[in-house]
Amino acid sequence: MYRLIKCELLKLKRQRAFIISIIITFIPIILGLFTFKANYSVFKEQNVNDWLKGWGQVAMFYSPIIFPIIASIYCAMIFRVEYMNKNMKIILSTPVSRKSLYISKFITAILMVLFLQVIFGLTYFMVGKMYGITDPFPISRIINILFFGWIGALPLISVQMYLSLKYEEFTKSIMIASCFSLLGFFISSVKGLKYIWPWAIQKISMDISASAGIQGIIPQLSFTIYCLTFMVIINVIGIRKFDDGEVM
């Protein structure tokens, strides 16, 4: 499995979309902190660390739209390499099981999204310093938000992996993700629906403006179990269809 994952990462080494996606993460940070600074007189009345006030604005741009779309792009990139070079049939003819191939690609996707979250957190800190935020940086809180945002993205990645495998066209799965992410922006405000819409779940833990994110051991454990269960169910469906030759 390690060799398969390493092979997947090597395939993606020259993909420009990966670098571009990292650059795109600057947009919500700059927009969010600009909004925060422009309305600082309003935010100043809140007895909250300035980094968390700024995060509330940054997450408003990042968590419901930018983050799920970039995660979906990563999933599409992983299969684009195979479809672009007509390698899919060659790969399927190797002794490696389809299940192992599918799982290795999924693990590659979640590692890329985790890396994205790390870069986003570091970028937020650097840009925040440039904007003149002087409060102590709440590193444990930000790490908690980013980590559970990643956990919340696991169902989304599972669904997008299946869609990216099913559709050869790189843009088709991205268009689906874009439309459903925009829809998820509105669904995330509906208490019951936001937990069943894969393109909205990550917002639950990353948006601290309304619900203060997910805090406490029991809520965090429940959220993690739910996301992992969702992820496993979708991946089992994807692997079975891949094994049956329904997705080629």
mmCIF file of C-alpha atoms in Angstrom:
data_model
loop_
_atom_site.group_PDB
_atom_site.id
_atom_site.type_symbol
_atom_site.label_atom_id
_atom_site.label_comp_id
_atom_site.label_asym_id
_atom_site.label_seq_id
_atom_site.Cartn_x
_atom_site.Cartn_y
_atom_site.Cartn_z
ATOM 1 C CA MET A 1 0.000 0.000 0.000
ATOM 2 C CA TYR A 2 2.850 2.367 0.862
ATOM 3 C CA ARG A 3 4.393 1.870 -2.585
ATOM 4 C CA LEU A 4 1.057 2.490 -4.284
ATOM 5 C CA ILE A 5 0.559 5.740 -2.369
ATOM 6 C CA LYS A 6 4.123 6.813 -3.124
ATOM 7 C CA CYS A 7 3.497 6.069 -6.798
ATOM 8 C CA GLU A 8 0.313 8.174 -6.738
ATOM 9 C CA LEU A 9 2.165 11.106 -5.198
ATOM 10 C CA LEU A 10 4.904 10.863 -7.832
ATOM 11 C CA LYS A 11 2.279 10.974 -10.591
ATOM 12 C CA LEU A 12 0.906 14.206 -9.141
ATOM 13 C CA LYS A 13 4.307 15.830 -8.730
ATOM 14 C CA ARG A 14 4.098 17.750 -12.001
ATOM 15 C CA GLN A 15 0.436 18.679 -11.802
ATOM 16 C CA ARG A 16 0.127 22.464 -11.971
ATOM 17 C CA ALA A 17 -3.389 22.330 -10.542
ATOM 18 C CA PHE A 18 -1.938 21.392 -7.152
ATOM 19 C CA ILE A 19 0.242 24.515 -6.989
ATOM 20 C CA ILE A 20 -2.595 26.691 -8.276
ATOM 21 C CA SER A 21 -4.958 25.317 -5.630
ATOM 22 C CA ILE A 22 -2.508 26.288 -2.883
ATOM 23 C CA ILE A 23 -2.318 29.813 -4.297
ATOM 24 C CA ILE A 24 -6.123 30.019 -4.407
ATOM 25 C CA THR A 25 -6.250 29.556 -0.626
ATOM 26 C CA PHE A 26 -4.799 33.055 -0.283
ATOM 27 C CA ILE A 27 -8.043 34.511 -1.662
ATOM 28 C CA PRO A 28 -10.380 33.679 1.267
ATOM 29 C CA ILE A 29 -7.683 34.646 3.775
ATOM 30 C CA ILE A 30 -7.080 38.051 2.188
ATOM 31 C CA LEU A 31 -10.804 38.720 1.678
ATOM 32 C CA GLY A 32 -11.722 37.556 5.175
ATOM 33 C CA LEU A 33 -9.029 39.558 6.960
ATOM 34 C CA PHE A 34 -9.755 42.611 4.820
ATOM 35 C CA THR A 35 -13.411 42.417 5.889
ATOM 36 C CA PHE A 36 -12.312 41.980 9.495
ATOM 37 C CA LYS A 37 -10.003 45.002 9.417
ATOM 38 C CA ALA A 38 -12.487 47.161 7.495
ATOM 39 C CA ASN A 39 -15.134 46.510 10.153
ATOM 40 C CA TYR A 40 -12.813 46.327 13.141
ATOM 41 C CA SER A 41 -14.812 48.924 15.064
ATOM 42 C CA VAL A 42 -17.741 46.494 15.065
ATOM 43 C CA PHE A 43 -15.663 43.412 15.940
ATOM 44 C CA LYS A 44 -13.776 45.307 18.641
ATOM 45 C CA GLU A 45 -16.833 45.170 20.884
ATOM 46 C CA GLN A 46 -16.661 41.360 20.976
ATOM 47 C CA ASN A 47 -14.599 39.961 23.854
ATOM 48 C CA VAL A 48 -12.854 37.389 21.646
ATOM 49 C CA ASN A 49 -9.272 36.907 20.455
ATOM 50 C CA ASP A 50 -8.696 38.881 17.227
ATOM 51 C CA TRP A 51 -7.395 35.751 15.476
ATOM 52 C CA LEU A 52 -10.721 34.014 16.078
ATOM 53 C CA LYS A 53 -12.668 37.093 15.000
ATOM 54 C CA GLY A 54 -10.672 37.140 11.779
ATOM 55 C CA TRP A 55 -11.132 33.395 11.348
ATOM 56 C CA GLY A 56 -14.889 33.846 11.475
ATOM 57 C CA GLN A 57 -14.639 36.020 8.357
ATOM 58 C CA VAL A 58 -12.027 33.870 6.598
ATOM 59 C CA ALA A 59 -13.999 30.648 7.150
ATOM 60 C CA MET A 60 -17.078 32.304 5.675
ATOM 61 C CA PHE A 61 -15.278 32.336 2.303
ATOM 62 C CA TYR A 62 -13.184 29.180 2.699
ATOM 63 C CA SER A 63 -15.153 26.397 4.392
ATOM 64 C CA PRO A 64 -18.408 26.338 2.344
ATOM 65 C CA ILE A 65 -17.030 26.989 -1.163
ATOM 66 C CA ILE A 66 -13.249 27.104 -1.694
ATOM 67 C CA PHE A 67 -12.301 24.146 0.500
ATOM 68 C CA PRO A 68 -14.757 21.554 -0.917
ATOM 69 C CA ILE A 69 -14.018 22.611 -4.499
ATOM 70 C CA ILE A 70 -10.243 22.303 -4.030
ATOM 71 C CA ALA A 71 -10.694 18.917 -2.326
ATOM 72 C CA SER A 72 -12.770 17.828 -5.327
ATOM 73 C CA ILE A 73 -10.073 19.057 -7.708
ATOM 74 C CA TYR A 74 -7.547 16.846 -5.912
ATOM 75 C CA CYS A 75 -9.794 13.805 -6.374
ATOM 76 C CA ALA A 76 -10.228 14.595 -10.067
ATOM 77 C CA MET A 77 -6.469 15.124 -10.503
ATOM 78 C CA ILE A 78 -5.712 11.651 -9.174
ATOM 79 C CA PHE A 79 -7.760 10.014 -11.935
ATOM 80 C CA ARG A 80 -7.003 12.605 -14.609
ATOM 81 C CA VAL A 81 -3.446 11.283 -14.786
ATOM 82 C CA GLU A 82 -4.767 7.821 -15.662
ATOM 83 C CA TYR A 83 -7.408 8.951 -18.140
ATOM 84 C CA MET A 84 -5.194 11.566 -19.787
ATOM 85 C CA ASN A 85 -2.431 9.074 -20.570
ATOM 86 C CA LYS A 86 -4.824 6.169 -21.280
ATOM 87 C CA ASN A 87 -3.270 4.269 -18.398
ATOM 88 C CA MET A 88 -6.431 3.016 -16.712
ATOM 89 C CA LYS A 89 -6.681 -0.274 -18.624
ATOM 90 C CA ILE A 90 -2.951 -0.886 -18.185
ATOM 91 C CA ILE A 91 -3.222 -0.347 -14.429
ATOM 92 C CA LEU A 92 -6.237 -2.640 -14.179
ATOM 93 C CA SER A 93 -4.278 -5.404 -15.925
ATOM 94 C CA THR A 94 -1.584 -5.436 -13.222
ATOM 95 C CA PRO A 95 -1.588 -8.016 -10.374
ATOM 96 C CA VAL A 96 -2.570 -5.304 -7.882
ATOM 97 C CA SER A 97 -6.169 -5.680 -6.722
ATOM 98 C CA ARG A 98 -8.699 -3.033 -7.654
ATOM 99 C CA LYS A 99 -9.520 -2.602 -3.996
ATOM 100 C CA SER A 100 -5.908 -1.696 -3.214
ATOM 101 C CA LEU A 101 -5.793 0.717 -6.154
ATOM 102 C CA TYR A 102 -8.964 2.446 -5.029
ATOM 103 C CA ILE A 103 -7.881 2.702 -1.392
ATOM 104 C CA SER A 104 -4.405 3.998 -2.304
ATOM 105 C CA LYS A 105 -5.935 6.750 -4.416
ATOM 106 C CA PHE A 106 -8.353 7.640 -1.623
ATOM 107 C CA ILE A 107 -5.554 7.825 0.959
ATOM 108 C CA THR A 108 -3.568 10.015 -1.443
ATOM 109 C CA ALA A 109 -6.538 12.374 -1.718
ATOM 110 C CA ILE A 110 -7.040 12.695 2.043
ATOM 111 C CA LEU A 111 -3.307 13.299 2.562
ATOM 112 C CA MET A 112 -3.392 16.082 -0.023
ATOM 113 C CA VAL A 113 -6.393 17.674 1.691
ATOM 114 C CA LEU A 114 -4.647 17.404 5.071
ATOM 115 C CA PHE A 115 -1.606 19.127 3.560
ATOM 116 C CA LEU A 116 -3.921 21.829 2.209
ATOM 117 C CA GLN A 117 -5.276 22.439 5.718
ATOM 118 C CA VAL A 118 -1.751 22.741 7.134
ATOM 119 C CA ILE A 119 -0.762 25.235 4.432
ATOM 120 C CA PHE A 120 -3.983 27.172 4.992
ATOM 121 C CA GLY A 121 -3.310 27.454 8.729
ATOM 122 C CA LEU A 122 0.271 28.643 8.196
ATOM 123 C CA THR A 123 -0.824 31.122 5.533
ATOM 124 C CA TYR A 124 -3.538 32.484 7.813
ATOM 125 C CA PHE A 125 -0.945 33.109 10.523
ATOM 126 C CA MET A 126 1.498 34.852 8.163
ATOM 127 C CA VAL A 127 -1.116 37.030 6.453
ATOM 128 C CA GLY A 128 -2.700 37.834 9.821
ATOM 129 C CA LYS A 129 0.654 39.096 11.080
ATOM 130 C CA MET A 130 0.968 41.224 7.941
ATOM 131 C CA TYR A 131 -2.478 42.667 8.688
ATOM 132 C CA GLY A 132 -1.242 43.646 12.140
ATOM 133 C CA ILE A 133 -3.044 41.188 14.420
ATOM 134 C CA THR A 134 -1.176 41.344 17.734
ATOM 135 C CA ASP A 135 -3.221 39.043 19.993
ATOM 136 C CA PRO A 136 -1.615 35.701 21.014
ATOM 137 C CA PHE A 137 -2.158 33.158 18.257
ATOM 138 C CA PRO A 138 -4.565 30.434 19.536
ATOM 139 C CA ILE A 139 -2.618 27.615 17.926
ATOM 140 C CA SER A 140 -4.423 24.741 19.673
ATOM 141 C CA ARG A 141 -7.838 26.135 18.718
ATOM 142 C CA ILE A 142 -6.868 26.737 15.082
ATOM 143 C CA ILE A 143 -5.340 23.247 14.804
ATOM 144 C CA ASN A 144 -8.546 21.822 16.273
ATOM 145 C CA ILE A 145 -10.673 23.704 13.722
ATOM 146 C CA LEU A 146 -8.481 22.656 10.782
ATOM 147 C CA PHE A 147 -8.269 19.029 11.914
ATOM 148 C CA PHE A 148 -12.011 18.591 12.310
ATOM 149 C CA GLY A 149 -12.525 20.458 9.057
ATOM 150 C CA TRP A 150 -10.388 17.716 7.486
ATOM 151 C CA ILE A 151 -12.416 15.034 9.270
ATOM 152 C CA GLY A 152 -15.594 16.686 7.995
ATOM 153 C CA ALA A 153 -14.229 16.552 4.447
ATOM 154 C CA LEU A 154 -13.821 12.744 4.456
ATOM 155 C CA PRO A 155 -17.410 12.048 3.267
ATOM 156 C CA LEU A 156 -16.975 14.670 0.528
ATOM 157 C CA ILE A 157 -13.680 13.134 -0.621
ATOM 158 C CA SER A 158 -15.307 9.680 -0.718
ATOM 159 C CA VAL A 159 -18.133 10.903 -2.946
ATOM 160 C CA GLN A 160 -15.840 12.919 -5.210
ATOM 161 C CA MET A 161 -13.449 9.983 -5.588
ATOM 162 C CA TYR A 162 -16.288 7.877 -6.917
ATOM 163 C CA LEU A 163 -17.462 10.651 -9.267
ATOM 164 C CA SER A 164 -13.917 11.297 -10.502
ATOM 165 C CA LEU A 165 -13.498 7.610 -11.268
ATOM 166 C CA LYS A 166 -16.853 7.376 -12.988
ATOM 167 C CA TYR A 167 -16.440 10.399 -15.270
ATOM 168 C CA GLU A 168 -13.371 10.564 -17.500
ATOM 169 C CA GLU A 169 -13.811 14.279 -18.134
ATOM 170 C CA PHE A 170 -11.848 16.255 -15.562
ATOM 171 C CA THR A 171 -14.317 19.135 -15.620
ATOM 172 C CA LYS A 172 -17.476 17.068 -15.094
ATOM 173 C CA SER A 173 -16.789 16.042 -11.493
ATOM 174 C CA ILE A 174 -15.492 19.549 -10.738
ATOM 175 C CA MET A 175 -18.687 21.110 -12.092
ATOM 176 C CA ILE A 176 -20.747 18.760 -9.924
ATOM 177 C CA ALA A 177 -18.655 19.718 -6.891
ATOM 178 C CA SER A 178 -18.969 23.437 -7.651
ATOM 179 C CA CYS A 179 -22.751 23.300 -8.027
ATOM 180 C CA PHE A 180 -23.248 21.100 -4.969
ATOM 181 C CA SER A 181 -20.866 23.239 -2.883
ATOM 182 C CA LEU A 182 -22.865 26.354 -3.748
ATOM 183 C CA LEU A 183 -26.012 24.476 -2.815
ATOM 184 C CA GLY A 184 -24.274 23.307 0.346
ATOM 185 C CA PHE A 185 -23.684 26.938 1.297
ATOM 186 C CA PHE A 186 -27.433 27.275 1.805
ATOM 187 C CA ILE A 187 -28.014 23.740 3.090
ATOM 188 C CA SER A 188 -25.432 24.289 5.842
ATOM 189 C CA SER A 189 -27.822 26.749 7.472
ATOM 190 C CA VAL A 190 -30.502 24.052 7.740
ATOM 191 C CA LYS A 191 -29.961 22.179 11.002
ATOM 192 C CA GLY A 192 -31.078 18.725 9.888
ATOM 193 C CA LEU A 193 -29.795 18.673 6.305
ATOM 194 C CA LYS A 194 -26.225 19.884 6.807
ATOM 195 C CA TYR A 195 -25.154 16.535 8.290
ATOM 196 C CA ILE A 196 -26.292 14.500 5.290
ATOM 197 C CA TRP A 197 -24.946 16.758 2.524
ATOM 198 C CA PRO A 198 -21.275 15.828 1.890
ATOM 199 C CA TRP A 199 -20.464 19.277 0.489
ATOM 200 C CA ALA A 200 -21.592 21.002 3.703
ATOM 201 C CA ILE A 201 -20.334 18.794 6.543
ATOM 202 C CA GLN A 202 -16.842 20.348 6.671
ATOM 203 C CA LYS A 203 -18.387 23.766 7.337
ATOM 204 C CA ILE A 204 -19.897 22.549 10.612
ATOM 205 C CA SER A 205 -16.529 22.363 12.359
ATOM 206 C CA MET A 206 -14.725 25.195 10.549
ATOM 207 C CA ASP A 207 -17.311 27.951 10.828
ATOM 208 C CA ILE A 208 -17.079 29.317 14.379
ATOM 209 C CA SER A 209 -19.170 32.428 13.711
ATOM 210 C CA ALA A 210 -22.500 30.773 14.501
ATOM 211 C CA SER A 211 -21.978 27.608 16.507
ATOM 212 C CA ALA A 212 -18.390 28.075 17.762
ATOM 213 C CA GLY A 213 -17.371 24.982 15.817
ATOM 214 C CA ILE A 214 -17.302 21.572 17.459
ATOM 215 C CA GLN A 215 -16.031 21.659 21.034
ATOM 216 C CA GLY A 216 -15.947 19.039 23.758
ATOM 217 C CA ILE A 217 -14.846 15.408 23.654
ATOM 218 C CA ILE A 218 -18.308 13.895 23.146
ATOM 219 C CA PRO A 219 -19.366 16.201 20.246
ATOM 220 C CA GLN A 220 -15.968 15.764 18.571
ATOM 221 C CA LEU A 221 -16.039 11.988 18.992
ATOM 222 C CA SER A 222 -19.610 11.783 17.677
ATOM 223 C CA PHE A 223 -18.702 13.972 14.698
ATOM 224 C CA THR A 224 -15.625 11.848 13.918
ATOM 225 C CA ILE A 225 -17.536 8.554 14.141
ATOM 226 C CA TYR A 226 -20.285 9.929 11.909
ATOM 227 C CA CYS A 227 -17.831 11.150 9.250
ATOM 228 C CA LEU A 228 -15.831 7.905 9.307
ATOM 229 C CA THR A 229 -19.015 5.844 8.996
ATOM 230 C CA PHE A 230 -20.201 7.997 6.088
ATOM 231 C CA MET A 231 -16.754 7.635 4.481
ATOM 232 C CA VAL A 232 -16.659 3.840 4.849
ATOM 233 C CA ILE A 233 -20.156 3.367 3.394
ATOM 234 C CA ILE A 234 -19.399 5.452 0.291
ATOM 235 C CA ASN A 235 -16.006 3.801 -0.216
ATOM 236 C CA VAL A 236 -17.487 0.305 0.098
ATOM 237 C CA ILE A 237 -19.989 1.209 -2.629
ATOM 238 C CA GLY A 238 -17.219 2.654 -4.808
ATOM 239 C CA ILE A 239 -14.914 -0.341 -4.359
ATOM 240 C CA ARG A 240 -17.691 -2.835 -5.114
ATOM 241 C CA LYS A 241 -18.661 -1.056 -8.300
ATOM 242 C CA PHE A 242 -14.997 -0.786 -9.277
ATOM 243 C CA ASP A 243 -14.497 -4.520 -8.629
ATOM 244 C CA ASP A 244 -17.596 -5.355 -10.665
ATOM 245 C CA GLY A 245 -16.297 -3.342 -13.591
ATOM 246 C CA GLU A 246 -19.144 -0.842 -13.432
ATOM 247 C CA VAL A 247 -16.658 1.997 -13.185
ATOM 248 C CA MET A 248 -13.815 1.931 -15.658
#
